[in-house]
Short mmCIF file of C-alpha atoms in Angstrom, two decimals:
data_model
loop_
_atom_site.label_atom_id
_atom_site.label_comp_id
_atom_site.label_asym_id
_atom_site.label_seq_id
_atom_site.Cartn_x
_atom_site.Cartn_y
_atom_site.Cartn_z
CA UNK A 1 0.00 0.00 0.00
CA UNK A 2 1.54 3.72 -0.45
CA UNK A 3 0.59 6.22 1.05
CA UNK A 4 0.38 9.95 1.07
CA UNK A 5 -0.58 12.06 3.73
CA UNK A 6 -0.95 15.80 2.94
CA UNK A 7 -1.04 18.59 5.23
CA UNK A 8 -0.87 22.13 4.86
CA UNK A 9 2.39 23.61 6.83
CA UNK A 10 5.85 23.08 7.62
CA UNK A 11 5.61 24.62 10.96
CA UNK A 12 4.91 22.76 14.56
CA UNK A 13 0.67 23.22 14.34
CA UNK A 14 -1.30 20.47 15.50
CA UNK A 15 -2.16 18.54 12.96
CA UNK A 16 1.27 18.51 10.91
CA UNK A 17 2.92 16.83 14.20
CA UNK A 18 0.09 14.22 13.76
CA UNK A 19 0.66 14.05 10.23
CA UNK A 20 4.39 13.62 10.86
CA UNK A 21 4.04 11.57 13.78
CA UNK A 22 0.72 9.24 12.21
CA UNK A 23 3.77 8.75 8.49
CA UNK A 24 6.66 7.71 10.82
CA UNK A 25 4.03 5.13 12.65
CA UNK A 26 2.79 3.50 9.39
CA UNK A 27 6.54 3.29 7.92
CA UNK A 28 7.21 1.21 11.11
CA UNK A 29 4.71 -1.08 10.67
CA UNK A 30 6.14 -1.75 7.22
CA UNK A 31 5.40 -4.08 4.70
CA UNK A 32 4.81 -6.87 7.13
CA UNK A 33 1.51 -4.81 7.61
CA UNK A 34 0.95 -3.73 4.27
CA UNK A 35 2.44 -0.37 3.84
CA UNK A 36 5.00 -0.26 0.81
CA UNK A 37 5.55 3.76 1.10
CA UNK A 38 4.60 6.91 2.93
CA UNK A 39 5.20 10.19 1.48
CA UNK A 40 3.61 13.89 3.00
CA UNK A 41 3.00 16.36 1.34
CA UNK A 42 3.03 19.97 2.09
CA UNK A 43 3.49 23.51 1.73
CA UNK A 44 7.06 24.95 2.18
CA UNK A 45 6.44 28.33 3.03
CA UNK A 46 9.12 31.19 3.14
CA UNK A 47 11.48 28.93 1.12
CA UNK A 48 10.58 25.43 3.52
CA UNK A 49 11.71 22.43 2.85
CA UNK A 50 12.03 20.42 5.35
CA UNK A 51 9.55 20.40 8.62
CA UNK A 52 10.01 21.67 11.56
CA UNK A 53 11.93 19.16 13.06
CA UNK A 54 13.52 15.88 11.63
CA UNK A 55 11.32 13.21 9.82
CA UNK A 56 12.18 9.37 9.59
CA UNK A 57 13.99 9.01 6.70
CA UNK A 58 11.77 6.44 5.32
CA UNK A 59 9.34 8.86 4.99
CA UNK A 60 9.05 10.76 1.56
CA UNK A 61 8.77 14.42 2.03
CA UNK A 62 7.28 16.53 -0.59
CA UNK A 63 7.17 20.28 0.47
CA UNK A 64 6.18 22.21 -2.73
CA UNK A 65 7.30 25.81 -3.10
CA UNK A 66 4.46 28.27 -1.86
CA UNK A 67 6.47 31.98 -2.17
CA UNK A 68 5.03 34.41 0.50
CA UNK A 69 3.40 37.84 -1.43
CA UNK A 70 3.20 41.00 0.44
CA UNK A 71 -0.17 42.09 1.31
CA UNK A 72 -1.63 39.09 -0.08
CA UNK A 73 -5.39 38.97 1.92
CA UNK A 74 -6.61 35.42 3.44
CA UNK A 75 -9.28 34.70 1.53
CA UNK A 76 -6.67 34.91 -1.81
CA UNK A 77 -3.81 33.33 0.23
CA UNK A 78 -6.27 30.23 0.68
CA UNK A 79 -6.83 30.32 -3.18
CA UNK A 80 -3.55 30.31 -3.96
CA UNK A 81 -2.62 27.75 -1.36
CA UNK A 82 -4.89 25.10 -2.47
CA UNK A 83 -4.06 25.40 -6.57
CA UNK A 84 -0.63 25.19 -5.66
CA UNK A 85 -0.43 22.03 -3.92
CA UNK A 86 -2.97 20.74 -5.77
CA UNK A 87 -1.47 21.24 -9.32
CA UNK A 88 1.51 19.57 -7.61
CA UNK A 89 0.28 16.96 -5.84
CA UNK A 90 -2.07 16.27 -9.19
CA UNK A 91 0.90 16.33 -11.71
CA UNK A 92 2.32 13.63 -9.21
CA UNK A 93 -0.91 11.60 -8.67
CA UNK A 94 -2.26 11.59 -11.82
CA UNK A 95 -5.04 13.73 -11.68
CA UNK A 96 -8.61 13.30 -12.96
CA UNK A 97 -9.35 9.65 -13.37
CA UNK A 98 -5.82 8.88 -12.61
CA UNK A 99 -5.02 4.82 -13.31
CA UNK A 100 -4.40 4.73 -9.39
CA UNK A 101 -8.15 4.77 -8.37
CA UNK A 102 -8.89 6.58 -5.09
CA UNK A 103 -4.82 7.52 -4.68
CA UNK A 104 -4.62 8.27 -8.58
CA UNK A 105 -0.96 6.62 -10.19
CA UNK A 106 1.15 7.07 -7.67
CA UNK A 107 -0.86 6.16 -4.59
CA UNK A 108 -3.18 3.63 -3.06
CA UNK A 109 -4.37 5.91 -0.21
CA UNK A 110 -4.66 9.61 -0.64
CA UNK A 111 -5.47 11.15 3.02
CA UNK A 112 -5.79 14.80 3.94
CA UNK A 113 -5.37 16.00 7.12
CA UNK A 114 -7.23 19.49 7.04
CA UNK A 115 -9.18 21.94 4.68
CA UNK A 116 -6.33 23.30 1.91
CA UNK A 117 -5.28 19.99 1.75
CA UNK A 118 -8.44 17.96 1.55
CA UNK A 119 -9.72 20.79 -1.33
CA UNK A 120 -6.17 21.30 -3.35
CA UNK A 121 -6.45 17.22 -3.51
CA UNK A 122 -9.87 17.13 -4.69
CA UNK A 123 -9.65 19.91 -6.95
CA UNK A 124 -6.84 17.87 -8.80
CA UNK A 125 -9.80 15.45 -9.69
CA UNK A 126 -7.86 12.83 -7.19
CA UNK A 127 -10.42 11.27 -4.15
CA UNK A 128 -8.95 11.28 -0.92
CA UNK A 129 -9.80 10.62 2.91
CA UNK A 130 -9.79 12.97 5.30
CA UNK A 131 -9.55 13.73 9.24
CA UNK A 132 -11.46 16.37 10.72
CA UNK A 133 -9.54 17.55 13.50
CA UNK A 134 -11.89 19.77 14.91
CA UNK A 135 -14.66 22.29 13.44
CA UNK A 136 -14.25 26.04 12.88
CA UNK A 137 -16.49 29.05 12.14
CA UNK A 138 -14.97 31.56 9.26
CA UNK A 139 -16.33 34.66 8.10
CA UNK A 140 -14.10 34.83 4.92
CA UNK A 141 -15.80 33.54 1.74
CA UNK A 142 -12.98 31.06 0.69
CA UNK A 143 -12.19 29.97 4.00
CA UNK A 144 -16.21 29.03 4.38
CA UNK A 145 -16.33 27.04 1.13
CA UNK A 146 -12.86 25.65 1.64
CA UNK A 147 -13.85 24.28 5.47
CA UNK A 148 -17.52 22.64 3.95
CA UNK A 149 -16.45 21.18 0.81
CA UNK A 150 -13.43 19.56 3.02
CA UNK A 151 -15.70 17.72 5.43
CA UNK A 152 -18.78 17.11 2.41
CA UNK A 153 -16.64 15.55 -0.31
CA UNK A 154 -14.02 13.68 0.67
CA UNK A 155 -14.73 10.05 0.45
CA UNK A 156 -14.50 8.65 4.00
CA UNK A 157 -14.21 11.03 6.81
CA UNK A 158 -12.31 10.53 10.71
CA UNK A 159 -11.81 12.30 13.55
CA UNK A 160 -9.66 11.95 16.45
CA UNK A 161 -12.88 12.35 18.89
CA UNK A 162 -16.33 11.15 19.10
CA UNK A 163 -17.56 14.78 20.04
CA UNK A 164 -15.70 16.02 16.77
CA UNK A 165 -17.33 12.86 15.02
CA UNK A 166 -20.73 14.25 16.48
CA UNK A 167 -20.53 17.45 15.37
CA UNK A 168 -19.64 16.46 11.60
CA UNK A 169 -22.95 14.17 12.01
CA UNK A 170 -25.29 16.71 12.95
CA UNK A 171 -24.22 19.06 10.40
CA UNK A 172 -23.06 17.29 7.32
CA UNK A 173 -24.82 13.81 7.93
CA UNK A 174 -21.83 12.08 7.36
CA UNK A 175 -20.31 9.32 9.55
CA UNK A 176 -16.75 9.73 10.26
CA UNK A 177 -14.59 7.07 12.04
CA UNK A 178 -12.74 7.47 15.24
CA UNK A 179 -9.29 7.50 15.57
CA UNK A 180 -8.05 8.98 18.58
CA UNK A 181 -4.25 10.89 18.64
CA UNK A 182 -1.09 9.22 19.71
CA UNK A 183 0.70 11.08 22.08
CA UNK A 184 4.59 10.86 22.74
CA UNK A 185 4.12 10.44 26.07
CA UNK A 186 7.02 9.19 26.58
CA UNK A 187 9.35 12.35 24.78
CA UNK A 188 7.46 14.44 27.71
CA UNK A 189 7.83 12.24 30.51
CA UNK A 190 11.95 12.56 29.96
CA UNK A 191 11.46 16.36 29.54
CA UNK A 192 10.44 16.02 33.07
CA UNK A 193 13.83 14.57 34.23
CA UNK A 194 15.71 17.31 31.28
CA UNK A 195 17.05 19.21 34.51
CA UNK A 196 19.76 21.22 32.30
CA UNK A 197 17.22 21.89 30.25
CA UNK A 198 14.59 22.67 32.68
CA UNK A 199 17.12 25.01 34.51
CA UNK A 200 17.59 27.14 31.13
CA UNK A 201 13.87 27.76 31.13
CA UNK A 202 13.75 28.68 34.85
CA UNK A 203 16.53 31.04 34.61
CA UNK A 204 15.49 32.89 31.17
CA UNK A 205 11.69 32.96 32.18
CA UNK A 206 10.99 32.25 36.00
CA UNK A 207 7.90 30.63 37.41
CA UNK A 208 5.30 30.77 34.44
CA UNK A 209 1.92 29.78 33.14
CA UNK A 210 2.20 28.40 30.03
CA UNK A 211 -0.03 28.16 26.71
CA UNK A 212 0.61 27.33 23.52
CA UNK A 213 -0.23 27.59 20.28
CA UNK A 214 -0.07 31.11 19.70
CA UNK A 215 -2.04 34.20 20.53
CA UNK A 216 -5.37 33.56 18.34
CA UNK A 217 -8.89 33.43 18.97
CA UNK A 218 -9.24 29.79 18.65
CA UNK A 219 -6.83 29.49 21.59
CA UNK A 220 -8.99 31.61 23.65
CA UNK A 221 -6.11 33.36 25.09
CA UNK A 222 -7.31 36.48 26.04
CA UNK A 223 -9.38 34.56 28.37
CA UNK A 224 -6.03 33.47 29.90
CA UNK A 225 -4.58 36.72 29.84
CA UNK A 226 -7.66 38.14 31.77
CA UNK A 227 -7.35 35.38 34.35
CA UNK A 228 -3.77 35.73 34.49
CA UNK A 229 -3.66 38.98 35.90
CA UNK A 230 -6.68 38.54 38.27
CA UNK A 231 -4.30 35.69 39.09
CA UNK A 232 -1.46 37.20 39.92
CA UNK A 233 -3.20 40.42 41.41
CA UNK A 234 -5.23 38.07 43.88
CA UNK A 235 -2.10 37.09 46.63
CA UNK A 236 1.61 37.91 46.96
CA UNK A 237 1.80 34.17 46.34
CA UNK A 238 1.77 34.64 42.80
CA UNK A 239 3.23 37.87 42.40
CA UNK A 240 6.41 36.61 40.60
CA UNK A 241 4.39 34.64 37.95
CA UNK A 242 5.09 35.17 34.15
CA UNK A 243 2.59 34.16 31.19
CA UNK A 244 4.57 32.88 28.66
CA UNK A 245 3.10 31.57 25.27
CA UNK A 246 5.03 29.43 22.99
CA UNK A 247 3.95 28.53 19.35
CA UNK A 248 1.78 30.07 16.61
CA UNK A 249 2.80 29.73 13.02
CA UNK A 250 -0.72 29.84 10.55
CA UNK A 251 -1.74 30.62 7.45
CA UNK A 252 -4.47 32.99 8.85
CA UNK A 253 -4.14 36.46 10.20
CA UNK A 254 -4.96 37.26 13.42
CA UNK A 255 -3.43 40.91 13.33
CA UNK A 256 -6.32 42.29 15.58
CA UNK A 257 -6.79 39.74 17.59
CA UNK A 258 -3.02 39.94 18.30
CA UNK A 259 -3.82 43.81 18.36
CA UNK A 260 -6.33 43.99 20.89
CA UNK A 261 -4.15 41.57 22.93
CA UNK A 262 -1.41 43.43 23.41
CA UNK A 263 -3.58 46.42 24.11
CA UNK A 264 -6.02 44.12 27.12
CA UNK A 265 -2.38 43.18 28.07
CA UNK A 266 -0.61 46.80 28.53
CA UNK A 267 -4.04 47.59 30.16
CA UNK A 268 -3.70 44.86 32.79
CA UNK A 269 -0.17 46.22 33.42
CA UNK A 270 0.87 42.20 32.05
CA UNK A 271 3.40 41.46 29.90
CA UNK A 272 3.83 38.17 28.61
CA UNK A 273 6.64 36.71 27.11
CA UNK A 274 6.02 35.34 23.94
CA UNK A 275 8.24 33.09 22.59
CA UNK A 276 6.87 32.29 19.09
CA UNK A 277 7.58 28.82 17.66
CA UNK A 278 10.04 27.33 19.91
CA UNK A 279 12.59 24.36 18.68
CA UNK A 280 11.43 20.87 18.77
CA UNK A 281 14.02 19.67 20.99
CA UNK A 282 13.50 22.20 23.85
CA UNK A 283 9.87 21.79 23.89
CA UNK A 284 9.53 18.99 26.19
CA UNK A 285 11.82 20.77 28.72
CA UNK A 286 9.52 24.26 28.52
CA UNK A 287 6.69 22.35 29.15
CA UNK A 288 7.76 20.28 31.98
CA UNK A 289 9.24 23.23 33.51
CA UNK A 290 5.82 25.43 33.52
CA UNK A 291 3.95 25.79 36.84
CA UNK A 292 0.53 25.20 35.09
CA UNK A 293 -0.61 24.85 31.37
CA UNK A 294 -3.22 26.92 30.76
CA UNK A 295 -5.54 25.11 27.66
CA UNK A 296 -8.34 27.98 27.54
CA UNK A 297 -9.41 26.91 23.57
CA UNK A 298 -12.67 27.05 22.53
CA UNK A 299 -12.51 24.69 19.53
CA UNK A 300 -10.69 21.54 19.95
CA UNK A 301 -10.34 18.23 18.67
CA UNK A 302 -8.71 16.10 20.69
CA UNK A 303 -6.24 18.55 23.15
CA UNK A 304 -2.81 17.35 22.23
CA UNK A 305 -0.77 19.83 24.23
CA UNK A 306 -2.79 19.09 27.50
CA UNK A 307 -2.24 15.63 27.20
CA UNK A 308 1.46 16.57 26.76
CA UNK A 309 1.92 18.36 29.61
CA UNK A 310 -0.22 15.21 31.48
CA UNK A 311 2.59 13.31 30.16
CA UNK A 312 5.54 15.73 31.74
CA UNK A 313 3.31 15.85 34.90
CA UNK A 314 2.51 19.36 34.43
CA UNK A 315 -0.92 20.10 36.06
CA UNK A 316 -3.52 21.40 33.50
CA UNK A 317 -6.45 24.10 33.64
CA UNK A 318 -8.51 23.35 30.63
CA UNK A 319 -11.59 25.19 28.78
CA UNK A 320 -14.72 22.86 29.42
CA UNK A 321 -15.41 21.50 26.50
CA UNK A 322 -17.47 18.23 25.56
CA UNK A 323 -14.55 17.18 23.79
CA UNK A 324 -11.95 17.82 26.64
CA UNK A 325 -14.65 16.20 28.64
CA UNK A 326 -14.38 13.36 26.69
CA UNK A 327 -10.64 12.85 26.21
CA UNK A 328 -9.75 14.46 29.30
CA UNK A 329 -11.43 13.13 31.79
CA UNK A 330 -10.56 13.84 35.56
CA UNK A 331 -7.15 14.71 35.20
CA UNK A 332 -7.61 18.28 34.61
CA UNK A 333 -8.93 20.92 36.33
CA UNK A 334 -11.87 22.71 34.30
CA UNK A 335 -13.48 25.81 33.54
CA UNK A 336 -15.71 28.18 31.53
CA UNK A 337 -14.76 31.71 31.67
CA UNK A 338 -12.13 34.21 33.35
CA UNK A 339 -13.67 33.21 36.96
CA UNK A 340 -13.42 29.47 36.79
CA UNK A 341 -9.83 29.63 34.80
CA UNK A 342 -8.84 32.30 37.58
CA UNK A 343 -9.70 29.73 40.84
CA UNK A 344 -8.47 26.91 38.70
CA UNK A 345 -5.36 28.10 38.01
CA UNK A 346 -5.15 29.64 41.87
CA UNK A 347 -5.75 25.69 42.88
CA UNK A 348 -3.16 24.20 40.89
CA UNK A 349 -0.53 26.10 41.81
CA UNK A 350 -1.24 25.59 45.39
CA UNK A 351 -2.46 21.74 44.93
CA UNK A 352 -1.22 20.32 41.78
CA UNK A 353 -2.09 16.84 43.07
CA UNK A 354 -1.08 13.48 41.83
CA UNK A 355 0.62 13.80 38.28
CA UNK A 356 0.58 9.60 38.16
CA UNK A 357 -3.02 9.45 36.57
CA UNK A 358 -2.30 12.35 34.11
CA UNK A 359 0.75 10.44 32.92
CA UNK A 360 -1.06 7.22 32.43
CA UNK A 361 -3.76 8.48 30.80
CA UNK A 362 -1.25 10.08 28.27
CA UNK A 363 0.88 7.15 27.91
CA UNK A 364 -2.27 5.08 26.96
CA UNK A 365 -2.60 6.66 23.61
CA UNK A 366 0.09 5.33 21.21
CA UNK A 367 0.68 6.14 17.55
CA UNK A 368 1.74 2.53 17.14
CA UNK A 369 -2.18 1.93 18.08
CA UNK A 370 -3.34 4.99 15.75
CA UNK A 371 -1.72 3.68 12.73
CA UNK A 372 -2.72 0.15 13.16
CA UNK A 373 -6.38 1.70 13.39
CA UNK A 374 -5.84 3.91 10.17
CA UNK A 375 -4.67 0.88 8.24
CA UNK A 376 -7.95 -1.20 9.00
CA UNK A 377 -9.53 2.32 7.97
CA UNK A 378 -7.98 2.10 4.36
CA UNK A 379 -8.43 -1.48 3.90
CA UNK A 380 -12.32 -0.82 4.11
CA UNK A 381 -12.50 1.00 1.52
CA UNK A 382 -15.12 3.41 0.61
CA UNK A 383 -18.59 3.56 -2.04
CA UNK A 384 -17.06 7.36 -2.71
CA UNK A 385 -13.59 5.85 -3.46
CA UNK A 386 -13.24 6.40 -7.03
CA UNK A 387 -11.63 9.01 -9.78
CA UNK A 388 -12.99 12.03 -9.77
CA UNK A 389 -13.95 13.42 -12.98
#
């Protein structure tokens, strides 16, 4: 069987280190189980090649050329982003009634892993799968049509939740299979016991809440910021506490958001430290080294970044979400605004608890287990699996 995965970025988002993480998985398992070849594709923005950290070499990694243009608005960076990778990935594949079937020539399995990807795939006439990682709600006219036709058209649908899987139910009809996340639990756990590099982060940034992912609505993080400084403002306990958010490379632009940020923060008399995309290698360490993760999203679809910091023993104040609910459990603390994320944050840095449940719970999703469960997925084919015309 080959394979190719596409997703949409070079940079450390969540669903390219599933994409990465899900290819190096299914190369493992080998031909023993079937798989003959995994190559992901991608867009190598900024003059990208390679991702964001190191890739099993048995992996194929495709990164096509996508130049940056000044002043180029989303809706046409979308555009451009999905004819570019798909006249790529359709010169490769075959195209339009390619001799491959659902994969066109080259491939057996075409799967997509989010909305410029799913679209730039089928727009090169080639069927694909898809995962829906989670569900978002755009006013920009191509990002609207891009997010539906990804989740109505591709041929078999999964998602990494059942709440997700829900969701895509009641509004598409469609029946997507679950396939829960793998988690490195194991990477996180030794950032844990990284004490030169836990000591680097202590003496650059202090005692810290941490988020990642960026400053962006989706991430909720002004909620954070609010309840950071009511936080901090609240006892002399926590009056040495830094907010420090790590991550954030997209294709989207979150100027004002990021604007009005900055402005909520200067108000507050906060000033976080934000650290933009931060290497793979020192990301365990940051994380283990952070007093509390604060996971204040309001769309997720499976919380990979809590469940890392589960796995590093870092306690966790999450957004309460049906979906956090669900993969979650009792292992965080919860909330659902600035006055629940303010006491719950207060609580775990005075009672983080037991971290030994957190770090079982993460260590009891593998990607060994994820691929094995994507490769009965492929084998079952699909009535939709066919050239597109």
């Amino acid at each position: 069987m080959r394979i190719a995965l596409l997703t949409y970025s070079t940079k450390p988002r969540g669903g390219v280190v599933h994409t990465l993480a899900l290819a190096e998985a299914l190369v493992a398992l080998g031909p023993a189980h079937g798989v003959d070849a995994v190559d992901v594709w991608t867009l190598g923005r900024g003059g990208d090649a390679t991702f964001f950290r190191p890739v099993d070499p048995r992996v194929g990694v495709r990164a096509v050329p996508f130049p940056g243009v000044d002043g180029e608005p989303v809706g046409a960076r979308i555009e451009r982003s999905i004819r570019v990778l798909g006249e790529a990935f359709g010169a490769a594949a075959g195209g339009a009634g390619g001799a491959g079937g659902a994969g066109g020539a080259e491939y057996d399995v075409v799967h997509a892993q989010d909305c410029i990807s799913a679209n730039a795939v089928l727009r090169a006439g080639v069927a694909c799968r898809r995962t829906v990682h989670h569900l978002d709600t755009f006013t920009t006219p191509e990002l609207v049509a891009c997010h539906d036709r990804a989740v109505a058209e591709p041929s078999a649908l999964a998602c990494v939740s059942a709440s997700v899987a829900a969701e895509v139910a009641a509004g598409w009809g469609r029946e997507p299979v679950v396939i829960p996340n793998g988690v490195d639990a194991a990477r996180f756990a030794a950032g844990a016991v990284d004490r030169a590099g836990r000591a680097a982060w202590a003496r650059r940034l202090g005692r810290y809440v941490l988020a990642l992912g960026g400053i962006e609505p989706r991430k909720g993080t002004l909620d954070l910021l609010e309840a950071f400084a009511r936080l901090r403002a609240s006892s002399p306990d926590h009056a040495d506490l830094e907010l420090v958010v790590g991550g954030g490379e997209t294709l989207f632009d979150y100027r004002d958001y990021r604007a009005a940020f900055d402005a909520r923060a200067a108000a507050l008399d906060v000033e976080p430290v934000v650290l933009g995309p931060v290497d793979d290698p020192a990301l365990p360490s940051l994380v283990a080294e952070a007093a509390v993760l604060g996971f204040t999203s309001v769309k997720e679809g499976f919380g990979l970044a809590a469940m890392e910091a589960l796995a590093a023993g870092v306690p966790v104040v999450s957004r309460d979400l049906p979906v956090l609910r669900e993969v979650l459990g009792d292992t965080v603390r919860f909330g659902t605004g600035v006055d629940d994320f303010t006491r719950a944050l207060d609580a775990a840095l005075r009672r983080p608890g037991d971290p030994a449940p957190g770090r079982a719970l993460a260590a009891s999703y593998t990607w060994e287990a994820a691929a094995r469960r994507h490769l009965e997925w492929y084998a079952r084919g699909s009535p939709r699996d066919a050239p597109r015309g």
